[in-house]
XYZ file of C-alpha atoms in Angstrom:
471
model
C -42.041 -53.148 -24.078
C -41.284 -54.587 -20.627
C -42.142 -58.035 -21.927
C -39.709 -57.587 -24.824
C -36.978 -56.439 -22.437
C -37.576 -59.453 -20.158
C -37.405 -61.760 -23.173
C -34.114 -60.220 -24.301
C -32.598 -60.548 -20.808
C -33.610 -64.209 -20.726
C -31.974 -64.833 -24.078
C -28.730 -63.226 -22.846
C -28.736 -65.431 -19.740
C -29.243 -68.507 -21.906
C -26.334 -67.565 -24.168
C -24.053 -67.043 -21.142
C -24.874 -70.485 -19.746
C -24.245 -72.053 -23.171
C -20.815 -70.387 -23.405
C -19.794 -71.728 -19.981
C -20.925 -75.237 -20.877
C -19.076 -75.116 -24.229
C -15.883 -73.896 -22.519
C -16.016 -76.766 -20.040
C -16.599 -79.253 -22.839
C -13.601 -77.951 -24.831
C -11.281 -78.200 -21.820
C -12.540 -81.649 -20.881
C -12.157 -83.041 -24.417
C -8.711 -81.464 -24.873
C -7.330 -82.774 -21.604
C -8.758 -86.263 -22.168
C -7.387 -86.599 -25.709
C -3.952 -85.279 -24.649
C -3.770 -87.721 -21.723
C -4.693 -90.670 -23.887
C -2.243 -89.541 -26.572
C 0.545 -89.515 -23.971
C -0.386 -92.987 -22.886
C -0.456 -94.313 -26.458
C 1.822 -91.897 -28.353
C 2.062 -94.107 -31.449
C -1.644 -93.964 -32.172
C -2.422 -91.751 -35.165
C -6.143 -91.870 -34.514
C -5.876 -90.545 -30.986
C -3.484 -87.796 -32.066
C -6.000 -86.698 -34.679
C -8.709 -86.586 -32.038
C -7.239 -83.285 -30.903
C -9.493 -81.766 -33.571
C -12.457 -82.409 -31.263
C -11.778 -79.489 -28.897
C -11.121 -77.314 -31.966
C -14.524 -78.168 -33.414
C -16.185 -77.824 -30.020
C -14.757 -74.319 -29.638
C -16.817 -73.204 -32.654
C -19.945 -73.322 -30.482
C -18.683 -70.265 -28.596
C -18.595 -68.296 -31.882
C -15.355 -66.605 -30.809
C -12.623 -66.581 -33.503
C -9.980 -65.617 -30.927
C -10.861 -68.516 -28.631
C -10.876 -70.969 -31.554
C -7.413 -69.784 -32.636
C -6.107 -70.268 -29.109
C -7.579 -73.779 -28.923
C -6.156 -74.664 -32.360
C -2.646 -73.531 -31.443
C -2.885 -75.264 -28.066
C -3.987 -78.530 -29.666
C -1.185 -78.285 -32.259
C 1.454 -77.824 -29.533
C -0.144 -80.635 -27.560
C 0.153 -82.937 -30.562
C 3.812 -82.012 -31.060
C 4.580 -82.307 -27.356
C 2.931 -85.712 -27.191
C 4.867 -86.934 -30.192
C 8.192 -85.689 -28.744
C 7.508 -87.368 -25.417
C 6.597 -90.546 -27.293
C 9.883 -90.549 -29.197
C 11.879 -89.894 -26.063
C 10.094 -92.641 -24.202
C 11.064 -95.418 -26.596
C 8.202 -95.640 -28.990
C 7.808 -98.944 -30.832
C 7.164 -97.195 -34.148
C 10.078 -95.863 -36.185
C 10.807 -92.132 -35.755
C 9.796 -91.493 -39.365
C 6.379 -92.998 -38.760
C 5.878 -90.982 -35.606
C 6.895 -87.798 -37.448
C 4.413 -88.531 -40.215
C 1.714 -89.155 -37.627
C 2.548 -85.860 -35.953
C 2.481 -84.039 -39.296
C -0.880 -85.552 -40.188
C -2.267 -84.621 -36.772
C -1.026 -81.035 -37.138
C -2.509 -80.814 -40.643
C -5.900 -82.108 -39.489
C -5.896 -79.796 -36.448
C -4.994 -76.692 -38.474
C -7.528 -77.467 -41.240
C -10.192 -78.135 -38.633
C -9.330 -74.835 -37.002
C -9.780 -72.967 -40.286
C -13.093 -74.736 -40.973
C -14.247 -73.839 -37.477
C -13.302 -70.189 -38.077
C -15.229 -70.152 -41.353
C -18.247 -71.591 -39.572
C -17.944 -69.015 -36.812
C -17.739 -66.116 -39.251
C -20.796 -67.397 -41.144
C -22.740 -67.787 -37.914
C -21.748 -64.303 -36.778
C -22.881 -62.769 -40.070
C -26.120 -64.709 -39.913
C -26.758 -63.677 -36.309
C -26.066 -60.041 -37.141
C -28.421 -60.226 -40.105
C -31.136 -61.755 -37.937
C -30.562 -59.151 -35.247
C -30.712 -56.375 -37.826
C -33.997 -57.690 -39.241
C -35.485 -58.153 -35.790
C -34.360 -54.667 -34.744
C -35.813 -53.159 -37.912
C -39.129 -54.934 -37.358
C -39.223 -53.768 -33.748
C -38.304 -50.203 -34.683
C -40.699 -49.749 -37.603
C -43.633 -47.445 -36.888
C -46.186 -49.828 -38.418
C -47.486 -52.886 -36.628
C -45.624 -55.980 -37.865
C -46.488 -59.613 -37.183
C -44.491 -62.494 -38.672
C -45.433 -66.169 -38.839
C -43.806 -69.453 -39.760
C -44.953 -71.746 -42.555
C -47.648 -73.160 -40.248
C -49.088 -69.660 -39.688
C -47.910 -69.591 -36.087
C -46.812 -66.199 -34.792
C -43.052 -65.785 -34.487
C -42.692 -62.028 -33.888
C -44.899 -59.151 -32.728
C -43.215 -55.746 -32.680
C -43.998 -52.912 -30.263
C -46.590 -51.050 -32.396
C -48.352 -54.344 -33.060
C -48.554 -55.039 -29.328
C -50.149 -51.633 -28.780
C -52.549 -52.000 -31.710
C -53.565 -55.571 -30.898
C -53.424 -55.248 -27.140
C -51.379 -58.465 -27.081
C -48.151 -59.384 -25.314
C -45.316 -60.524 -27.586
C -44.345 -63.494 -25.427
C -47.951 -64.654 -25.098
C -48.628 -64.256 -28.825
C -45.528 -66.149 -29.973
C -46.420 -69.662 -31.102
C -50.183 -69.019 -31.307
C -52.184 -69.267 -34.570
C -52.298 -65.955 -36.420
C -56.102 -65.793 -36.608
C -56.259 -65.891 -32.802
C -53.838 -63.012 -32.418
C -54.976 -60.840 -35.333
C -58.762 -60.899 -35.856
C -59.724 -59.187 -39.100
C -63.134 -58.613 -40.662
C -64.014 -57.310 -44.103
C -65.003 -53.653 -44.204
C -68.204 -53.485 -46.294
C -67.681 -49.776 -47.027
C -64.397 -50.264 -48.890
C -63.657 -51.880 -52.218
C -60.956 -54.474 -52.808
C -57.997 -52.823 -54.577
C -57.185 -54.019 -58.075
C -53.507 -54.455 -57.203
C -53.131 -57.490 -54.908
C -49.979 -55.930 -53.433
C -51.835 -52.789 -52.365
C -52.959 -52.470 -48.724
C -56.437 -53.812 -48.077
C -58.848 -52.080 -45.730
C -60.074 -54.339 -42.971
C -61.694 -53.998 -39.561
C -59.449 -55.090 -36.702
C -61.371 -56.594 -33.804
C -59.764 -55.901 -30.442
C -61.086 -56.378 -26.935
C -60.915 -53.410 -24.583
C -62.609 -53.362 -21.216
C -64.459 -56.573 -22.020
C -65.988 -55.105 -25.197
C -65.129 -55.793 -28.805
C -64.017 -52.705 -30.723
C -63.549 -52.596 -34.490
C -60.888 -50.308 -35.863
C -60.178 -49.672 -39.543
C -56.704 -50.826 -40.542
C -54.752 -51.146 -43.771
C -53.283 -54.631 -44.084
C -50.426 -55.839 -46.286
C -49.540 -59.540 -46.272
C -46.372 -60.755 -47.986
C -44.791 -64.226 -48.064
C -41.324 -64.791 -46.628
C -39.521 -66.688 -49.388
C -35.934 -67.985 -49.240
C -33.323 -67.653 -51.988
C -34.196 -71.152 -53.206
C -37.932 -70.450 -53.162
C -38.655 -72.198 -49.883
C -41.572 -70.895 -47.822
C -40.633 -69.566 -44.393
C -44.015 -68.024 -43.511
C -45.341 -64.512 -44.050
C -45.136 -60.992 -42.693
C -48.250 -59.014 -41.881
C -48.053 -55.212 -41.771
C -50.981 -53.371 -40.178
C -51.466 -49.612 -40.157
C -54.131 -47.856 -38.133
C -56.423 -46.228 -40.708
C -58.643 -44.280 -38.296
C -57.183 -40.933 -39.377
C -57.402 -41.932 -43.038
C -61.055 -42.921 -42.670
C -61.841 -39.658 -40.878
C -60.082 -37.727 -43.654
C -61.985 -39.647 -46.347
C -65.274 -38.962 -44.601
C -64.357 -35.293 -44.409
C -63.486 -35.238 -48.122
C -66.723 -37.045 -48.928
C -68.626 -34.521 -46.862
C -66.907 -31.652 -48.654
C -67.721 -33.273 -51.996
C -71.422 -33.608 -51.219
C -72.018 -30.896 -48.622
C -71.917 -27.134 -48.768
C -69.056 -25.996 -46.578
C -70.884 -22.937 -45.256
C -74.420 -24.114 -44.503
C -73.882 -27.853 -44.168
C -76.657 -28.426 -46.714
C -76.338 -30.640 -49.765
C -74.380 -29.025 -52.601
C -75.086 -29.031 -56.346
C -73.389 -32.371 -56.929
C -75.349 -34.014 -54.150
C -78.560 -32.416 -55.416
C -78.052 -33.736 -58.941
C -77.469 -37.292 -57.714
C -80.439 -37.066 -55.354
C -82.651 -35.697 -58.129
C -81.734 -38.607 -60.408
C -82.665 -41.079 -57.662
C -85.946 -39.316 -56.904
C -86.873 -39.238 -60.600
C -86.236 -42.973 -60.924
C -88.392 -43.578 -57.884
C -91.147 -41.305 -59.241
C -91.200 -43.134 -62.583
C -91.220 -46.527 -60.925
C -93.894 -45.666 -58.341
C -95.868 -43.362 -60.724
C -95.895 -40.439 -58.299
C -95.135 -36.757 -58.674
C -91.922 -34.969 -57.705
C -91.776 -31.279 -56.870
C -88.753 -29.006 -57.390
C -88.505 -25.497 -55.930
C -85.869 -22.869 -56.708
C -85.347 -20.184 -54.069
C -83.332 -16.989 -54.528
C -82.921 -14.304 -51.863
C -84.093 -10.809 -52.836
C -81.548 -7.961 -52.657
C -78.857 -10.214 -51.192
C -76.094 -8.194 -52.846
C -77.295 -5.039 -51.092
C -77.135 -6.875 -47.757
C -73.579 -7.997 -48.513
C -72.559 -4.468 -49.483
C -74.126 -2.960 -46.358
C -73.146 -5.418 -43.622
C -70.203 -7.247 -45.184
C -69.611 -10.764 -46.455
C -69.381 -12.222 -42.973
C -72.893 -11.022 -42.218
C -73.967 -12.357 -45.606
C -72.628 -15.782 -44.661
C -74.548 -15.631 -41.380
C -77.682 -14.829 -43.335
C -77.190 -17.829 -45.658
C -76.672 -20.140 -42.681
C -79.860 -18.833 -41.046
C -81.858 -19.332 -44.251
C -80.534 -22.872 -44.602
C -81.585 -23.686 -41.048
C -85.066 -22.244 -41.607
C -85.569 -24.208 -44.814
C -84.435 -27.435 -43.183
C -86.779 -26.874 -40.220
C -89.746 -26.271 -42.539
C -89.291 -29.493 -44.541
C -89.795 -33.177 -43.934
C -86.905 -35.592 -43.456
C -87.702 -37.094 -46.871
C -87.265 -33.721 -48.571
C -83.897 -32.437 -49.759
C -82.671 -28.854 -49.487
C -79.444 -27.808 -51.173
C -77.467 -24.637 -51.623
C -76.461 -24.659 -55.265
C -74.687 -21.291 -55.531
C -74.407 -17.937 -53.787
C -77.856 -17.143 -52.427
C -79.706 -19.791 -54.478
C -81.276 -22.814 -52.860
C -83.137 -25.793 -54.330
C -85.658 -28.072 -52.657
C -86.806 -31.528 -53.770
C -90.261 -32.603 -52.590
C -90.866 -36.298 -53.371
C -94.364 -37.797 -53.669
C -96.158 -34.456 -53.750
C -99.833 -35.039 -54.419
C -100.764 -32.150 -56.710
C -99.905 -28.651 -57.858
C -101.897 -27.279 -54.945
C -99.790 -29.267 -52.498
C -96.632 -27.916 -54.109
C -98.039 -24.412 -53.654
C -98.589 -25.165 -49.958
C -94.937 -26.158 -49.654
C -93.815 -22.983 -51.436
C -95.977 -20.863 -49.153
C -94.560 -22.606 -46.093
C -90.998 -21.926 -47.219
C -91.905 -18.294 -47.917
C -93.305 -17.857 -44.416
C -90.192 -19.494 -42.915
C -87.730 -17.208 -44.700
C -89.407 -13.762 -44.570
C -88.759 -13.313 -40.860
C -85.964 -10.745 -40.253
C -82.436 -11.919 -39.432
C -80.321 -10.096 -36.848
C -77.009 -9.045 -38.433
C -74.490 -6.888 -36.580
C -77.155 -6.109 -33.999
C -79.692 -4.999 -36.642
C -82.854 -6.877 -37.605
C -82.514 -7.121 -41.373
C -85.661 -7.932 -43.372
C -85.238 -10.642 -46.017
C -87.483 -12.248 -48.567
C -87.172 -14.973 -51.203
C -88.399 -15.440 -54.729
C -89.516 -19.032 -55.213
C -90.180 -20.945 -58.410
C -91.765 -24.389 -58.492
C -92.109 -27.131 -61.097
C -93.713 -30.563 -61.048
C -92.719 -33.908 -62.534
C -94.118 -35.268 -64.833
C -96.587 -32.431 -65.476
C -94.014 -29.797 -66.408
C -90.965 -31.826 -67.469
C -89.753 -35.397 -67.763
C -86.003 -35.030 -67.182
C -83.842 -33.569 -64.453
C -82.431 -30.733 -66.566
C -85.844 -29.726 -67.885
C -87.370 -29.859 -64.426
C -84.650 -27.605 -62.989
C -85.033 -25.215 -65.925
C -88.781 -24.943 -65.358
C -88.325 -24.222 -61.635
C -85.588 -21.700 -62.419
C -87.825 -19.924 -64.979
C -90.679 -19.769 -62.477
C -88.311 -18.298 -59.865
C -87.235 -15.524 -62.247
C -90.899 -14.871 -62.990
C -91.544 -14.406 -59.273
C -88.524 -12.130 -58.918
C -89.596 -10.098 -61.954
C -92.927 -9.364 -60.308
C -91.312 -7.869 -57.222
C -90.058 -10.882 -55.265
C -91.247 -11.977 -51.828
C -93.521 -14.531 -53.498
C -93.681 -17.718 -55.480
C -94.703 -18.865 -58.920
C -95.561 -22.319 -60.236
C -94.734 -23.489 -63.740
C -97.642 -25.168 -65.507
C -95.990 -26.361 -68.686
C -96.837 -23.735 -71.334
C -97.095 -20.684 -69.077
C -96.066 -19.562 -65.622
C -98.845 -18.794 -63.178
C -98.066 -16.130 -60.590
C -99.681 -15.504 -57.223
C -100.121 -11.728 -57.601
C -100.776 -10.909 -53.960
C -97.929 -13.014 -52.626
C -95.224 -10.383 -52.765
C -94.796 -7.332 -50.613
C -92.624 -4.262 -50.692
C -89.383 -5.040 -48.915
C -87.300 -2.249 -47.502
C -83.862 -1.672 -48.944
C -81.480 -3.251 -46.389
C -79.196 -0.248 -46.669
C -81.836 1.783 -44.794
C -81.500 0.690 -41.213
C -84.603 0.622 -38.987
C -83.131 3.239 -36.652
C -82.353 5.575 -39.578
C -84.122 8.893 -39.116
C -85.126 8.862 -42.758
C -87.216 5.730 -42.350
C -90.761 5.865 -41.135
C -93.522 3.531 -40.100
C -95.118 3.874 -43.514
C -92.174 2.305 -45.379
C -91.385 -0.422 -42.804
C -91.012 -3.897 -44.355
C -94.106 -6.036 -44.412
C -94.850 -9.495 -45.692
C -98.242 -10.630 -46.877
C -99.266 -14.263 -46.891
C -99.755 -16.000 -50.167
C -103.407 -16.606 -51.009
C -104.805 -20.082 -51.305
C -103.004 -22.097 -53.953
C -106.001 -22.216 -56.275
C -105.858 -18.435 -56.656
C -102.471 -18.466 -58.348
C -101.705 -21.955 -59.604
C -103.301 -24.235 -62.104
C -104.364 -27.647 -60.913
C -102.599 -30.537 -62.557
C -104.047 -33.993 -63.089
C -103.078 -36.310 -60.245
C -101.223 -39.504 -61.020
C -102.460 -41.038 -57.820
C -105.048 -39.892 -55.338
C -103.969 -38.347 -52.086
C -102.300 -35.141 -50.952
C -99.532 -34.141 -48.572
C -101.591 -33.639 -45.440
C -98.429 -33.443 -43.336
C -97.716 -29.913 -44.579
């Protein structure tokens, strides 16, 4: 802003010096022509030369000053002619009068032409000033160039965004002032007039920083179609990008637990199935539903219920590999994708690990609340060949586990569901608090470990040798 103010002050000083020089030129020309006209009063040409100071006055762009000069030159022409007649001019009086009339006509017409030129220049200057003021006042960063792509204007927001001084940028090639790179994460809009997302490269503290910006480039075309350059409008898109990332996160993430949501799970499942078909490996799917979650909500409130869901999500994530996917698909239902699982036994190991991770009590409102899940598991391609069928098989196995008392897991084997009978344990009703006098040590919640997978799950034929030893 200081640079812009210094530039404006310099322009004002230049205009003041030009006005003084023009004023001196008008006076010098007027006096010289009048003196010569007095010396040779019969000369029509020299009398007509009084139009020169009139035309010169137009440079000052002051209608009042031009009118004064015009009137002064007209009186000077008349005065010179009168003196010439009184001094014994060689030309007849009629000729001298005609010369004077012609001189007055030329002077007055020249004065009117000069006024028209002044008014046009004033309107043009005001229009330019208005455009320049608008470009400087606009909130977006604006950079204009000439037809050779040399920078002609950089407004205040552009100076801040680019970290460039307006005076230093003026006259430089545009690509040296505004460095733009294509943003690989954005698509080119179908409408060429729409803003395009680019990465603006700026240097701060000796380091290059890339900021997302929306760029609109438009040609500056005259009324006759001539090319005067172009105007570049840049808008900082950092907030827009952050908002888009937030919307994308909300679209694919559960807002409460931060886990993947149903939409994200479905897309991930499609990708994992394609990979499993291509690599000829198995894919495991587990459905997990919390037992007696409604009773916990009714007893401790929905806020405590939300805390419980967050805790379960964290436990599931901690018990899985980075390659696995855990999603909250609704209420108290979770789904887990286990890619490249070796066999049905390995899937049972995963289910048992998730069971052990979840059955630990959760402290809600200062009370250790016992929880347990019912888990159903299904295997691709042994149980189903499509995403919907695979989810249905896991869901059916989960309801089988819940129907047998919960706190356990069941594995679908295609035609029937196999249940691990000793996997579940009696779980205390959460509405009976541990410090309740009616509770006793005999009915305290317990959790038994699931037996070895071969006790409750059928063994499927492996597509490829090898098991998940990292479990």
